[in-house]
Amino acid sequence: MPVLAALLAAPQAWALNIFTCEPEYAALAKELAPEANVSSATTALQDPHHVQARPSLISKLRRADLAICAGAELEVGWLPMLQMKANNRKVRDGQPGMLYAAEYVDTLGKLDKVDRSMGDVHAGGNPHFHFSPERMQSVAKAVTAKLVELDPERQGDYQANLVDFSQRWSQAITRWETLAAPLKGKKVIAYHTSFQYLFDWLGMEQAGDLEPKPGLPPTTGHLAQLLKLTESTPVMAVIYTGYQDGRGAQWLGQRANLPVLQLPFGPGVEEVDDLFQLYDTNIQLLLETLENKDV
């Protein structure tokens, strides 16, 4: 009984509940707060633009101490409804427990004016910046500062985790850039602007988009135009990701005699467990495609 009494009297470890909108931020949160309870509203096989406010997500957000989302209007179609139904004051917009990663980075593709005729575009810029290692480093610093604010007793742990992550991340960037050097200048046709940051970082060029307008599926006429483009432009591959319909990519690849490559969009698929493996896998798949095409 004395032992039980002592255990009950001892301070209980309190772990943060962290809700993320996308799996890349769940992976980052686990790097910085490994003892936290981390969940993601989506997987890498789901379009993060379109999510249903399911009861399970409402329950997770209701218990959250911190919510981390990409921002830049990526979740504008579903997150406000989820916040309303969860009724958790901590993670409302403007509250300490709500963090939008886009507020801490300079996004590509910002627009001064947006209207419906332009398709599914974001005035705040491209929100898929988890493929920019420098931007993810900035987000890691912002998340750490937020963790310290919400859980100051673990300040030392969070800051040590950030240092450890940053060191491994910096070393990986050097390795990735050396490994990916042969990809510089290569042109691809891709779906949406999903990999814009990856191409920008590696010095690649997206010569064409499988979508006639952002958010619209490929049409026969548009695919015919892309096919004509491949006759005058050296294209390395046609690229899409797991939650996108691959039929247009396959159609174009077959007729243009080009490799069709499905790249993982986030951790949690195809043996991609974390951010490091996500970058490793994407770069390796691109290099293998280049090597096979040149054979």
PDB file of C-alpha atoms in Angstrom:
ATOM      1  CA  MET A   1       0.000   0.000   0.000  1.00  0.00           C
ATOM      2  CA  PRO A   2       2.769   2.526   0.771  1.00  0.00           C
ATOM      3  CA  VAL A   3       4.236   1.862  -2.672  1.00  0.00           C
ATOM      4  CA  LEU A   4       0.861   2.449  -4.310  1.00  0.00           C
ATOM      5  CA  ALA A   5       0.367   5.610  -2.310  1.00  0.00           C
ATOM      6  CA  ALA A   6       3.769   6.869  -3.408  1.00  0.00           C
ATOM      7  CA  LEU A   7       2.969   6.178  -7.068  1.00  0.00           C
ATOM      8  CA  LEU A   8      -0.327   7.999  -6.805  1.00  0.00           C
ATOM      9  CA  ALA A   9       1.338  10.944  -5.099  1.00  0.00           C
ATOM     10  CA  ALA A  10       4.097  11.211  -7.721  1.00  0.00           C
ATOM     11  CA  PRO A  11       3.586  13.833 -10.443  1.00  0.00           C
ATOM     12  CA  GLN A  12       2.128  12.259 -13.572  1.00  0.00           C
ATOM     13  CA  ALA A  13       3.775  12.898 -16.894  1.00  0.00           C
ATOM     14  CA  TRP A  14       1.543  15.007 -19.108  1.00  0.00           C
ATOM     15  CA  ALA A  15       1.827  14.514 -22.849  1.00  0.00           C
ATOM     16  CA  LEU A  16       0.576  17.058 -25.341  1.00  0.00           C
ATOM     17  CA  ASN A  17      -2.139  16.039 -27.756  1.00  0.00           C
ATOM     18  CA  ILE A  18      -1.088  17.283 -31.183  1.00  0.00           C
ATOM     19  CA  PHE A  19      -3.510  17.282 -34.108  1.00  0.00           C
ATOM     20  CA  THR A  20      -2.061  17.809 -37.580  1.00  0.00           C
ATOM     21  CA  CYS A  21      -3.860  18.345 -40.848  1.00  0.00           C
ATOM     22  CA  GLU A  22      -1.293  16.497 -42.981  1.00  0.00           C
ATOM     23  CA  PRO A  23       1.052  13.557 -42.326  1.00  0.00           C
ATOM     24  CA  GLU A  24       4.204  15.581 -43.004  1.00  0.00           C
ATOM     25  CA  TYR A  25       3.439  17.746 -39.976  1.00  0.00           C
ATOM     26  CA  ALA A  26       2.651  14.693 -37.889  1.00  0.00           C
ATOM     27  CA  ALA A  27       6.105  13.377 -38.821  1.00  0.00           C
ATOM     28  CA  LEU A  28       7.711  16.698 -37.893  1.00  0.00           C
ATOM     29  CA  ALA A  29       5.836  16.819 -34.577  1.00  0.00           C
ATOM     30  CA  LYS A  30       7.092  13.333 -33.709  1.00  0.00           C
ATOM     31  CA  GLU A  31      10.667  14.484 -34.321  1.00  0.00           C
ATOM     32  CA  LEU A  32      10.275  17.473 -32.019  1.00  0.00           C
ATOM     33  CA  ALA A  33       7.904  16.026 -29.396  1.00  0.00           C
ATOM     34  CA  PRO A  34       8.353  12.233 -29.443  1.00  0.00           C
ATOM     35  CA  GLU A  35       6.381  11.785 -26.213  1.00  0.00           C
ATOM     36  CA  ALA A  36       3.317  13.638 -27.510  1.00  0.00           C
ATOM     37  CA  ASN A  37       0.162  11.985 -28.774  1.00  0.00           C
ATOM     38  CA  VAL A  38       0.242  12.898 -32.474  1.00  0.00           C
ATOM     39  CA  SER A  39      -2.481  12.331 -35.067  1.00  0.00           C
ATOM     40  CA  SER A  40      -3.079  13.404 -38.656  1.00  0.00           C
ATOM     41  CA  ALA A  41      -6.393  14.248 -40.293  1.00  0.00           C
ATOM     42  CA  THR A  42      -5.198  12.919 -43.640  1.00  0.00           C
ATOM     43  CA  THR A  43      -2.846  10.374 -45.129  1.00  0.00           C
ATOM     44  CA  ALA A  44      -0.502  10.777 -48.094  1.00  0.00           C
ATOM     45  CA  LEU A  45      -3.146   8.976 -50.185  1.00  0.00           C
ATOM     46  CA  GLN A  46      -5.800  11.623 -49.487  1.00  0.00           C
ATOM     47  CA  ASP A  47      -6.237  14.963 -51.183  1.00  0.00           C
ATOM     48  CA  PRO A  48      -5.657  17.489 -48.368  1.00  0.00           C
ATOM     49  CA  HIS A  49      -7.922  19.975 -50.137  1.00  0.00           C
ATOM     50  CA  HIS A  50     -10.974  17.800 -49.516  1.00  0.00           C
ATOM     51  CA  VAL A  51     -11.589  16.180 -46.125  1.00  0.00           C
ATOM     52  CA  GLN A  52     -14.812  15.219 -44.369  1.00  0.00           C
ATOM     53  CA  ALA A  53     -15.354  16.365 -40.790  1.00  0.00           C
ATOM     54  CA  ARG A  54     -15.752  12.806 -39.532  1.00  0.00           C
ATOM     55  CA  PRO A  55     -16.647  12.126 -35.867  1.00  0.00           C
ATOM     56  CA  SER A  56     -13.189  10.626 -35.261  1.00  0.00           C
ATOM     57  CA  LEU A  57     -11.495  13.832 -36.441  1.00  0.00           C
ATOM     58  CA  ILE A  58     -13.854  15.984 -34.399  1.00  0.00           C
ATOM     59  CA  SER A  59     -12.973  13.944 -31.317  1.00  0.00           C
ATOM     60  CA  LYS A  60      -9.221  14.261 -31.942  1.00  0.00           C
ATOM     61  CA  LEU A  61      -9.383  18.018 -32.486  1.00  0.00           C
ATOM     62  CA  ARG A  62     -11.594  18.418 -29.410  1.00  0.00           C
ATOM     63  CA  ARG A  63      -8.806  16.879 -27.274  1.00  0.00           C
ATOM     64  CA  ALA A  64      -5.946  18.722 -28.988  1.00  0.00           C
ATOM     65  CA  ASP A  65      -3.629  21.086 -27.164  1.00  0.00           C
ATOM     66  CA  LEU A  66      -1.963  22.054 -30.446  1.00  0.00           C
ATOM     67  CA  ALA A  67      -3.066  21.862 -34.077  1.00  0.00           C
ATOM     68  CA  ILE A  68      -0.540  22.158 -36.901  1.00  0.00           C
ATOM     69  CA  CYS A  69      -1.747  22.721 -40.460  1.00  0.00           C
ATOM     70  CA  ALA A  70      -0.134  23.881 -43.698  1.00  0.00           C
ATOM     71  CA  GLY A  71      -2.301  26.951 -44.070  1.00  0.00           C
ATOM     72  CA  ALA A  72      -2.170  29.117 -47.209  1.00  0.00           C
ATOM     73  CA  GLU A  73      -5.850  28.172 -47.663  1.00  0.00           C
ATOM     74  CA  LEU A  74      -5.083  24.485 -48.214  1.00  0.00           C
ATOM     75  CA  GLU A  75      -7.598  23.403 -45.552  1.00  0.00           C
ATOM     76  CA  VAL A  76     -10.075  26.258 -46.006  1.00  0.00           C
ATOM     77  CA  GLY A  77     -12.744  23.904 -47.371  1.00  0.00           C
ATOM     78  CA  TRP A  78     -12.949  21.706 -44.267  1.00  0.00           C
ATOM     79  CA  LEU A  79     -10.933  22.907 -41.265  1.00  0.00           C
ATOM     80  CA  PRO A  80     -13.296  25.743 -40.182  1.00  0.00           C
ATOM     81  CA  MET A  81     -16.168  23.246 -40.010  1.00  0.00           C
ATOM     82  CA  LEU A  82     -14.010  20.841 -38.026  1.00  0.00           C
ATOM     83  CA  GLN A  83     -12.990  23.602 -35.611  1.00  0.00           C
ATOM     84  CA  MET A  84     -16.609  24.617 -35.127  1.00  0.00           C
ATOM     85  CA  LYS A  85     -17.789  21.075 -34.412  1.00  0.00           C
ATOM     86  CA  ALA A  86     -14.851  20.296 -32.105  1.00  0.00           C
ATOM     87  CA  ASN A  87     -15.588  23.438 -30.074  1.00  0.00           C
ATOM     88  CA  ASN A  88     -12.060  23.514 -28.657  1.00  0.00           C
ATOM     89  CA  ARG A  89     -11.123  27.085 -27.804  1.00  0.00           C
ATOM     90  CA  LYS A  90      -7.402  26.191 -27.722  1.00  0.00           C
ATOM     91  CA  VAL A  91      -7.188  25.492 -31.442  1.00  0.00           C
ATOM     92  CA  ARG A  92      -9.342  28.218 -32.909  1.00  0.00           C
ATOM     93  CA  ASP A  93      -7.706  30.614 -35.326  1.00  0.00           C
ATOM     94  CA  GLY A  94      -5.711  33.258 -33.488  1.00  0.00           C
ATOM     95  CA  GLN A  95      -5.390  31.144 -30.336  1.00  0.00           C
ATOM     96  CA  PRO A  96      -2.038  29.829 -28.987  1.00  0.00           C
ATOM     97  CA  GLY A  97      -2.831  26.236 -29.916  1.00  0.00           C
ATOM     98  CA  MET A  98      -3.393  26.873 -33.653  1.00  0.00           C
ATOM     99  CA  LEU A  99      -0.307  26.957 -35.868  1.00  0.00           C
ATOM    100  CA  TYR A 100      -0.357  27.493 -39.632  1.00  0.00           C
ATOM    101  CA  ALA A 101       3.034  26.589 -41.087  1.00  0.00           C
ATOM    102  CA  ALA A 102       2.610  28.962 -44.052  1.00  0.00           C
ATOM    103  CA  GLU A 103       2.850  31.915 -41.692  1.00  0.00           C
ATOM    104  CA  TYR A 104       6.516  31.080 -41.090  1.00  0.00           C
ATOM    105  CA  VAL A 105       7.720  30.609 -44.675  1.00  0.00           C
ATOM    106  CA  ASP A 106       7.781  32.484 -47.964  1.00  0.00           C
ATOM    107  CA  THR A 107       5.514  30.518 -50.290  1.00  0.00           C
ATOM    108  CA  LEU A 108       5.902  30.206 -54.046  1.00  0.00           C
ATOM    109  CA  GLY A 109       3.181  31.341 -56.407  1.00  0.00           C
ATOM    110  CA  LYS A 110       1.450  34.024 -54.334  1.00  0.00           C
ATOM    111  CA  LEU A 111      -1.331  35.830 -56.188  1.00  0.00           C
ATOM    112  CA  ASP A 112      -2.669  39.340 -55.691  1.00  0.00           C
ATOM    113  CA  LYS A 113      -6.069  38.430 -57.078  1.00  0.00           C
ATOM    114  CA  VAL A 114      -7.951  35.148 -57.319  1.00  0.00           C
ATOM    115  CA  ASP A 115     -11.277  34.334 -58.972  1.00  0.00           C
ATOM    116  CA  ARG A 116     -13.153  31.133 -59.780  1.00  0.00           C
ATOM    117  CA  SER A 117     -12.124  31.203 -63.436  1.00  0.00           C
ATOM    118  CA  MET A 118      -8.546  30.424 -62.369  1.00  0.00           C
ATOM    119  CA  GLY A 119      -9.457  27.052 -60.853  1.00  0.00           C
ATOM    120  CA  ASP A 120      -8.291  25.719 -57.491  1.00  0.00           C
ATOM    121  CA  VAL A 121      -5.537  28.222 -56.756  1.00  0.00           C
ATOM    122  CA  HIS A 122      -4.396  29.746 -53.482  1.00  0.00           C
ATOM    123  CA  ALA A 123      -3.842  33.465 -53.091  1.00  0.00           C
ATOM    124  CA  GLY A 124      -1.476  32.675 -50.232  1.00  0.00           C
ATOM    125  CA  GLY A 125       0.779  30.654 -52.513  1.00  0.00           C
ATOM    126  CA  ASN A 126       1.509  26.980 -52.994  1.00  0.00           C
ATOM    127  CA  PRO A 127       0.865  25.224 -49.647  1.00  0.00           C
ATOM    128  CA  HIS A 128       2.851  22.058 -50.452  1.00  0.00           C
ATOM    129  CA  PHE A 129       6.164  23.408 -49.125  1.00  0.00           C
ATOM    130  CA  HIS A 130       6.984  20.276 -47.149  1.00  0.00           C
ATOM    131  CA  PHE A 131       9.216  19.429 -50.126  1.00  0.00           C
ATOM    132  CA  SER A 132      11.391  22.462 -49.389  1.00  0.00           C
ATOM    133  CA  PRO A 133      13.992  21.448 -46.782  1.00  0.00           C
ATOM    134  CA  GLU A 134      14.851  25.034 -45.829  1.00  0.00           C
ATOM    135  CA  ARG A 135      11.206  25.937 -45.309  1.00  0.00           C
ATOM    136  CA  MET A 136      10.643  22.823 -43.217  1.00  0.00           C
ATOM    137  CA  GLN A 137      13.569  23.874 -41.042  1.00  0.00           C
ATOM    138  CA  SER A 138      11.826  27.207 -40.472  1.00  0.00           C
ATOM    139  CA  VAL A 139       8.600  25.397 -39.600  1.00  0.00           C
ATOM    140  CA  ALA A 140      10.495  23.154 -37.167  1.00  0.00           C
ATOM    141  CA  LYS A 141      11.736  26.237 -35.314  1.00  0.00           C
ATOM    142  CA  ALA A 142       8.226  27.686 -35.184  1.00  0.00           C
ATOM    143  CA  VAL A 143       6.731  24.422 -33.903  1.00  0.00           C
ATOM    144  CA  THR A 144       9.421  24.170 -31.231  1.00  0.00           C
ATOM    145  CA  ALA A 145       8.696  27.709 -30.046  1.00  0.00           C
ATOM    146  CA  LYS A 146       5.012  26.811 -29.840  1.00  0.00           C
ATOM    147  CA  LEU A 147       5.747  23.615 -27.906  1.00  0.00           C
ATOM    148  CA  VAL A 148       7.797  25.597 -25.394  1.00  0.00           C
ATOM    149  CA  GLU A 149       5.000  28.147 -25.063  1.00  0.00           C
ATOM    150  CA  LEU A 150       2.383  25.477 -24.372  1.00  0.00           C
ATOM    151  CA  ASP A 151       4.562  23.148 -22.279  1.00  0.00           C
ATOM    152  CA  PRO A 152       7.330  25.263 -20.691  1.00  0.00           C
ATOM    153  CA  GLU A 153       8.347  22.535 -18.230  1.00  0.00           C
ATOM    154  CA  ARG A 154       9.805  20.550 -21.139  1.00  0.00           C
ATOM    155  CA  GLN A 155      11.564  23.513 -22.728  1.00  0.00           C
ATOM    156  CA  GLY A 156      14.978  21.867 -22.503  1.00  0.00           C
ATOM    157  CA  ASP A 157      13.744  18.663 -24.113  1.00  0.00           C
ATOM    158  CA  TYR A 158      12.041  20.457 -26.997  1.00  0.00           C
ATOM    159  CA  GLN A 159      15.058  22.630 -27.706  1.00  0.00           C
ATOM    160  CA  ALA A 160      17.391  19.621 -27.572  1.00  0.00           C
ATOM    161  CA  ASN A 161      15.101  17.768 -29.979  1.00  0.00           C
ATOM    162  CA  LEU A 162      15.207  20.721 -32.369  1.00  0.00           C
ATOM    163  CA  VAL A 163      19.005  20.805 -32.276  1.00  0.00           C
ATOM    164  CA  ASP A 164      19.180  17.083 -32.956  1.00  0.00           C
ATOM    165  CA  PHE A 165      16.672  17.284 -35.807  1.00  0.00           C
ATOM    166  CA  SER A 166      18.360  20.335 -37.342  1.00  0.00           C
ATOM    167  CA  GLN A 167      21.767  18.687 -37.332  1.00  0.00           C
ATOM    168  CA  ARG A 168      20.480  15.514 -38.984  1.00  0.00           C
ATOM    169  CA  TRP A 169      18.382  17.569 -41.413  1.00  0.00           C
ATOM    170  CA  SER A 170      21.332  19.768 -42.452  1.00  0.00           C
ATOM    171  CA  GLN A 171      23.530  16.726 -43.020  1.00  0.00           C
ATOM    172  CA  ALA A 172      20.764  15.106 -45.069  1.00  0.00           C
ATOM    173  CA  ILE A 173      20.322  18.246 -47.212  1.00  0.00           C
ATOM    174  CA  THR A 174      23.984  18.134 -48.184  1.00  0.00           C
ATOM    175  CA  ARG A 175      23.691  14.459 -49.055  1.00  0.00           C
ATOM    176  CA  TRP A 176      20.449  14.940 -51.001  1.00  0.00           C
ATOM    177  CA  GLU A 177      21.777  17.844 -53.047  1.00  0.00           C
ATOM    178  CA  THR A 178      24.911  15.915 -53.972  1.00  0.00           C
ATOM    179  CA  LEU A 179      22.914  12.824 -54.853  1.00  0.00           C
ATOM    180  CA  ALA A 180      20.333  14.746 -56.898  1.00  0.00           C
ATOM    181  CA  ALA A 181      22.829  16.797 -58.930  1.00  0.00           C
ATOM    182  CA  PRO A 182      22.119  14.819 -62.168  1.00  0.00           C
ATOM    183  CA  LEU A 183      18.466  15.956 -62.001  1.00  0.00           C
ATOM    184  CA  LYS A 184      19.300  19.637 -62.395  1.00  0.00           C
ATOM    185  CA  GLY A 185      17.823  21.074 -65.571  1.00  0.00           C
ATOM    186  CA  LYS A 186      15.610  18.055 -66.257  1.00  0.00           C
ATOM    187  CA  LYS A 187      12.039  18.729 -67.372  1.00  0.00           C
ATOM    188  CA  VAL A 188       8.921  16.855 -66.353  1.00  0.00           C
ATOM    189  CA  ILE A 189       5.176  16.998 -66.824  1.00  0.00           C
ATOM    190  CA  ALA A 190       3.374  16.725 -63.498  1.00  0.00           C
ATOM    191  CA  TYR A 191      -0.081  16.780 -61.950  1.00  0.00           C
ATOM    192  CA  HIS A 192      -1.071  20.049 -60.252  1.00  0.00           C
ATOM    193  CA  THR A 193       1.810  21.944 -58.575  1.00  0.00           C
ATOM    194  CA  SER A 194       2.156  19.243 -55.942  1.00  0.00           C
ATOM    195  CA  PHE A 195       5.921  18.955 -56.357  1.00  0.00           C
ATOM    196  CA  GLN A 196       6.706  22.581 -57.230  1.00  0.00           C
ATOM    197  CA  TYR A 197       8.974  23.023 -54.210  1.00  0.00           C
ATOM    198  CA  LEU A 198      10.818  19.777 -54.892  1.00  0.00           C
ATOM    199  CA  PHE A 199      11.474  20.776 -58.505  1.00  0.00           C
ATOM    200  CA  ASP A 200      12.464  24.300 -57.476  1.00  0.00           C
ATOM    201  CA  TRP A 201      14.940  22.994 -54.903  1.00  0.00           C
ATOM    202  CA  LEU A 202      16.523  20.435 -57.228  1.00  0.00           C
ATOM    203  CA  GLY A 203      16.700  22.797 -60.198  1.00  0.00           C
ATOM    204  CA  MET A 204      14.160  20.831 -62.242  1.00  0.00           C
ATOM    205  CA  GLU A 205      11.423  22.332 -64.412  1.00  0.00           C
ATOM    206  CA  GLN A 206       7.762  21.439 -64.675  1.00  0.00           C
ATOM    207  CA  ALA A 207       7.278  21.952 -68.411  1.00  0.00           C
ATOM    208  CA  GLY A 208       3.586  21.073 -68.366  1.00  0.00           C
ATOM    209  CA  ASP A 209       0.680  20.416 -66.018  1.00  0.00           C
ATOM    210  CA  LEU A 210      -1.688  17.490 -66.474  1.00  0.00           C
ATOM    211  CA  GLU A 211      -4.499  19.738 -65.226  1.00  0.00           C
ATOM    212  CA  PRO A 212      -5.912  22.248 -67.733  1.00  0.00           C
ATOM    213  CA  LYS A 213      -6.638  24.396 -64.682  1.00  0.00           C
ATOM    214  CA  PRO A 214      -5.786  23.687 -61.036  1.00  0.00           C
ATOM    215  CA  GLY A 215      -8.338  21.270 -59.617  1.00  0.00           C
ATOM    216  CA  LEU A 216      -9.743  20.184 -62.988  1.00  0.00           C
ATOM    217  CA  PRO A 217      -9.074  16.674 -64.334  1.00  0.00           C
ATOM    218  CA  PRO A 218      -7.140  16.250 -67.595  1.00  0.00           C
ATOM    219  CA  THR A 219      -9.225  16.561 -70.745  1.00  0.00           C
ATOM    220  CA  THR A 220      -8.574  14.835 -74.057  1.00  0.00           C
ATOM    221  CA  GLY A 221      -7.815  18.157 -75.721  1.00  0.00           C
ATOM    222  CA  HIS A 222      -5.393  19.211 -73.007  1.00  0.00           C
ATOM    223  CA  LEU A 223      -3.584  15.878 -73.064  1.00  0.00           C
ATOM    224  CA  ALA A 224      -3.248  16.214 -76.837  1.00  0.00           C
ATOM    225  CA  GLN A 225      -1.559  19.579 -76.328  1.00  0.00           C
ATOM    226  CA  LEU A 226       0.842  18.032 -73.820  1.00  0.00           C
ATOM    227  CA  LEU A 227       1.590  15.227 -76.251  1.00  0.00           C
ATOM    228  CA  LYS A 228       2.512  17.829 -78.857  1.00  0.00           C
ATOM    229  CA  LEU A 229       4.706  19.553 -76.270  1.00  0.00           C
ATOM    230  CA  THR A 230       6.721  16.385 -75.752  1.00  0.00           C
ATOM    231  CA  GLU A 231       7.584  16.344 -79.459  1.00  0.00           C
ATOM    232  CA  SER A 232       9.584  19.566 -79.095  1.00  0.00           C
ATOM    233  CA  THR A 233      10.609  19.477 -75.439  1.00  0.00           C
ATOM    234  CA  PRO A 234      12.882  16.856 -73.856  1.00  0.00           C
ATOM    235  CA  VAL A 235      10.717  15.542 -71.008  1.00  0.00           C
ATOM    236  CA  MET A 236      12.182  13.108 -68.477  1.00  0.00           C
ATOM    237  CA  ALA A 237       8.930  11.701 -67.065  1.00  0.00           C
ATOM    238  CA  VAL A 238       5.256  12.208 -66.325  1.00  0.00           C
ATOM    239  CA  ILE A 239       4.684  12.523 -62.585  1.00  0.00           C
ATOM    240  CA  TYR A 240       1.698  12.265 -60.274  1.00  0.00           C
ATOM    241  CA  THR A 241       1.075  11.237 -56.679  1.00  0.00           C
ATOM    242  CA  GLY A 242      -1.019   8.656 -54.877  1.00  0.00           C
ATOM    243  CA  TYR A 243      -4.271  10.569 -54.400  1.00  0.00           C
ATOM    244  CA  GLN A 244      -4.369  11.834 -57.990  1.00  0.00           C
ATOM    245  CA  ASP A 245      -6.038   9.961 -60.849  1.00  0.00           C
ATOM    246  CA  GLY A 246      -3.216   8.400 -62.837  1.00  0.00           C
ATOM    247  CA  ARG A 247      -5.189   7.702 -66.026  1.00  0.00           C
ATOM    248  CA  GLY A 248      -4.188  10.946 -67.728  1.00  0.00           C
ATOM    249  CA  ALA A 249      -0.545  10.414 -66.806  1.00  0.00           C
ATOM    250  CA  GLN A 250      -0.643   6.857 -68.155  1.00  0.00           C
ATOM    251  CA  TRP A 251      -2.344   7.969 -71.379  1.00  0.00           C
ATOM    252  CA  LEU A 252       0.311  10.596 -72.005  1.00  0.00           C
ATOM    253  CA  GLY A 253       3.179   8.354 -70.993  1.00  0.00           C
ATOM    254  CA  GLN A 254       2.137   5.581 -73.357  1.00  0.00           C
ATOM    255  CA  ARG A 255       1.669   7.843 -76.354  1.00  0.00           C
ATOM    256  CA  ALA A 256       4.774   9.930 -75.735  1.00  0.00           C
ATOM    257  CA  ASN A 257       6.854   6.887 -74.791  1.00  0.00           C
ATOM    258  CA  LEU A 258       7.748   8.489 -71.457  1.00  0.00           C
ATOM    259  CA  PRO A 259       8.203   6.929 -68.005  1.00  0.00           C
ATOM    260  CA  VAL A 260       5.219   7.475 -65.708  1.00  0.00           C
ATOM    261  CA  LEU A 261       6.250   7.958 -62.101  1.00  0.00           C
ATOM    262  CA  GLN A 262       4.076   7.984 -59.002  1.00  0.00           C
ATOM    263  CA  LEU A 263       5.908   9.768 -56.202  1.00  0.00           C
ATOM    264  CA  PRO A 264       4.872   9.479 -52.533  1.00  0.00           C
ATOM    265  CA  PHE A 265       3.432  12.746 -51.274  1.00  0.00           C
ATOM    266  CA  GLY A 266       3.999  12.265 -47.574  1.00  0.00           C
ATOM    267  CA  PRO A 267       5.088   9.834 -44.861  1.00  0.00           C
ATOM    268  CA  GLY A 268       3.032   6.753 -44.154  1.00  0.00           C
ATOM    269  CA  VAL A 269       3.081   5.017 -47.532  1.00  0.00           C
ATOM    270  CA  GLU A 270       5.395   2.610 -49.336  1.00  0.00           C
ATOM    271  CA  GLU A 271       7.855   2.201 -46.458  1.00  0.00           C
ATOM    272  CA  VAL A 272       8.107   5.968 -46.061  1.00  0.00           C
ATOM    273  CA  ASP A 273       7.875   6.449 -42.313  1.00  0.00           C
ATOM    274  CA  ASP A 274       9.305   9.928 -41.795  1.00  0.00           C
ATOM    275  CA  LEU A 275      10.425  13.086 -43.566  1.00  0.00           C
ATOM    276  CA  PHE A 276      13.930  11.783 -44.176  1.00  0.00           C
ATOM    277  CA  GLN A 277      12.642   8.667 -45.917  1.00  0.00           C
ATOM    278  CA  LEU A 278      10.188  10.802 -47.923  1.00  0.00           C
ATOM    279  CA  TYR A 279      13.021  12.834 -49.418  1.00  0.00           C
ATOM    280  CA  ASP A 280      15.244   9.778 -49.851  1.00  0.00           C
ATOM    281  CA  THR A 281      12.529   7.892 -51.699  1.00  0.00           C
ATOM    282  CA  ASN A 282      11.493  10.702 -54.027  1.00  0.00           C
ATOM    283  CA  ILE A 283      15.043  11.540 -55.038  1.00  0.00           C
ATOM    284  CA  GLN A 284      15.912   7.881 -55.548  1.00  0.00           C
ATOM    285  CA  LEU A 285      12.834   7.280 -57.715  1.00  0.00           C
ATOM    286  CA  LEU A 286      13.641  10.318 -59.847  1.00  0.00           C
ATOM    287  CA  LEU A 287      17.244   9.186 -60.282  1.00  0.00           C
ATOM    288  CA  GLU A 288      16.215   5.646 -61.195  1.00  0.00           C
ATOM    289  CA  THR A 289      13.797   7.019 -63.777  1.00  0.00           C
ATOM    290  CA  LEU A 290      16.524   9.209 -65.264  1.00  0.00           C
ATOM    291  CA  GLU A 291      19.007   6.339 -65.402  1.00  0.00           C
ATOM    292  CA  ASN A 292      16.536   3.949 -67.017  1.00  0.00           C
ATOM    293  CA  LYS A 293      15.479   6.541 -69.569  1.00  0.00           C
ATOM    294  CA  ASP A 294      19.098   7.196 -70.556  1.00  0.00           C
ATOM    295  CA  VAL A 295      19.915   3.502 -71.002  1.00  0.00           C
TER     296      VAL A 295
END
